[in-house]
C-alpha positions as semicolon CSV with decimal commas, in nm:
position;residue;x (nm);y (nm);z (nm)
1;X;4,947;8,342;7,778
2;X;5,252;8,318;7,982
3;X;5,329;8,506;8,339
4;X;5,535;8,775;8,322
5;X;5,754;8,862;8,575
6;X;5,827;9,218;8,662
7;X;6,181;9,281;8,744
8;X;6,284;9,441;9,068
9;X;6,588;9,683;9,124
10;X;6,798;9,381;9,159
11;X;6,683;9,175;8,889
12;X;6,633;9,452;8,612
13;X;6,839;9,422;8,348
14;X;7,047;9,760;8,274
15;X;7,291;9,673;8,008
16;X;7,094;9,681;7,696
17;X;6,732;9,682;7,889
18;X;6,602;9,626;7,529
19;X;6,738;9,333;7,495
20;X;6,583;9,179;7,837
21;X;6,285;8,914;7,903
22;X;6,115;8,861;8,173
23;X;5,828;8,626;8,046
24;X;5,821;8,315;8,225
25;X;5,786;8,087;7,937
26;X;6,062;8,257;7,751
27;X;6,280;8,224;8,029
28;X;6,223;7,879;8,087
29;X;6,322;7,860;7,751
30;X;6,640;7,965;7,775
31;X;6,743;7,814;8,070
32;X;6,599;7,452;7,940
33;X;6,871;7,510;7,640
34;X;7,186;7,556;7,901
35;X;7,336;7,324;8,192
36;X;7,590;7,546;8,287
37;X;7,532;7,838;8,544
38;X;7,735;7,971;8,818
39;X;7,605;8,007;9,167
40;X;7,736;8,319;9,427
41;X;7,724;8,263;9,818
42;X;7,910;8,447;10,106
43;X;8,082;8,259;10,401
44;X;8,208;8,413;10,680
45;X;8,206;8,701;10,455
46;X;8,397;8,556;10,203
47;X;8,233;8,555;9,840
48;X;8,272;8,255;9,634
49;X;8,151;8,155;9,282
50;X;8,122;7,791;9,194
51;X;8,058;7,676;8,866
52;X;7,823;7,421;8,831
53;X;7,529;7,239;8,589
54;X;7,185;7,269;8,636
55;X;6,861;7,166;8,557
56;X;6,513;7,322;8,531
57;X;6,167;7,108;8,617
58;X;5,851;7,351;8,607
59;X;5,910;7,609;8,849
60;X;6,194;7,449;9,034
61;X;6,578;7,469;8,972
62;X;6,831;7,179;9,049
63;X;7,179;7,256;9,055
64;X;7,415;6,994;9,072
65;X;7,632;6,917;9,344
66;X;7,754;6,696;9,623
67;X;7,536;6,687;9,939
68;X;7,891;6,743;10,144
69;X;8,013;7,078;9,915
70;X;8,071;7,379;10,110
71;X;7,830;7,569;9,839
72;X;7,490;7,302;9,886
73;X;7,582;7,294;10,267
74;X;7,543;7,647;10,320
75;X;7,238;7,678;10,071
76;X;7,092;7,430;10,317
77;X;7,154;7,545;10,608
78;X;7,082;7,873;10,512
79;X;6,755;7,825;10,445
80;X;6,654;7,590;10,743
81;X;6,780;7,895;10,948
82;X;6,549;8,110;10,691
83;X;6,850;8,340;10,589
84;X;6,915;8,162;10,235
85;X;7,301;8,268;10,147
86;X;7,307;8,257;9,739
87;X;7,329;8,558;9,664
88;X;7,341;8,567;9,289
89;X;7,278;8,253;9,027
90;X;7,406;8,333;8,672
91;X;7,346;8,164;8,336
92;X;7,550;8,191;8,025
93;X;7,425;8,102;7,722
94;X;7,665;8,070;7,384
95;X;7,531;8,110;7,053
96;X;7,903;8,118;6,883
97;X;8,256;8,118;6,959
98;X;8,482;8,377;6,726
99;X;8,815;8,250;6,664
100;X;9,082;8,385;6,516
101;X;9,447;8,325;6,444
102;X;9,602;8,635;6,604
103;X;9,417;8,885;6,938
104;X;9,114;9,122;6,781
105;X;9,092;8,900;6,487
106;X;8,833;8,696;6,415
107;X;8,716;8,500;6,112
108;X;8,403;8,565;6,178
109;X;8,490;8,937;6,071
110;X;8,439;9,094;6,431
């Protein structure tokens, strides 16, 4: 049986709760079908969102990047200093993509 991981205030889902999962197999899942997510840090107290592709091996996450970007340099150094600065990791995943010849109007009837 897989782990399940109980979500915290920051992790709990609150837009459709009913529609969240927090078993680890199931997430694993889910991530092992993308290679897209965007990754949240602060600098100087400026916020920035890269996007960037990933990949998943057991529990660990590898996000792509070079070893001299601003985003993996302060994840680094961030963590040596035991103050890790990313602040929010997000993962899209796309099922379909509506299209339509005109705003509001989809083929797909939506």
């Amino acid at each position: 049986m897989s782990e399940t991981q109980l979500p915290t205030a920051r992790t709990r889902v609150v837009r459709e709760p009913d529609r969240a999962v927090y078993d680890r197999e199931t997430v694993y899942r889910i991530l092992d079908e993308g290679f897209l997510c965007h990754v949240g840090f602060t600098v100087d107290s400026q916020p920035f969102v890269i996007p960037t592709s990933y990949g998943r091996k057991d529990a660990n996450l590898y996000i792509h990047g070079s070893a001299a970007s601003r985003m993996l340099r302060q994840m680094r150094e961030g963590h040596a200093a035991g103050r890790p600065r990313t602040r929010a990791l997000s993962f899209q995943s796309l099922d379909e993509l509506p299209l339509g010849r005109s705003i509001g109007k989809s083929d797909s009837g939506g």
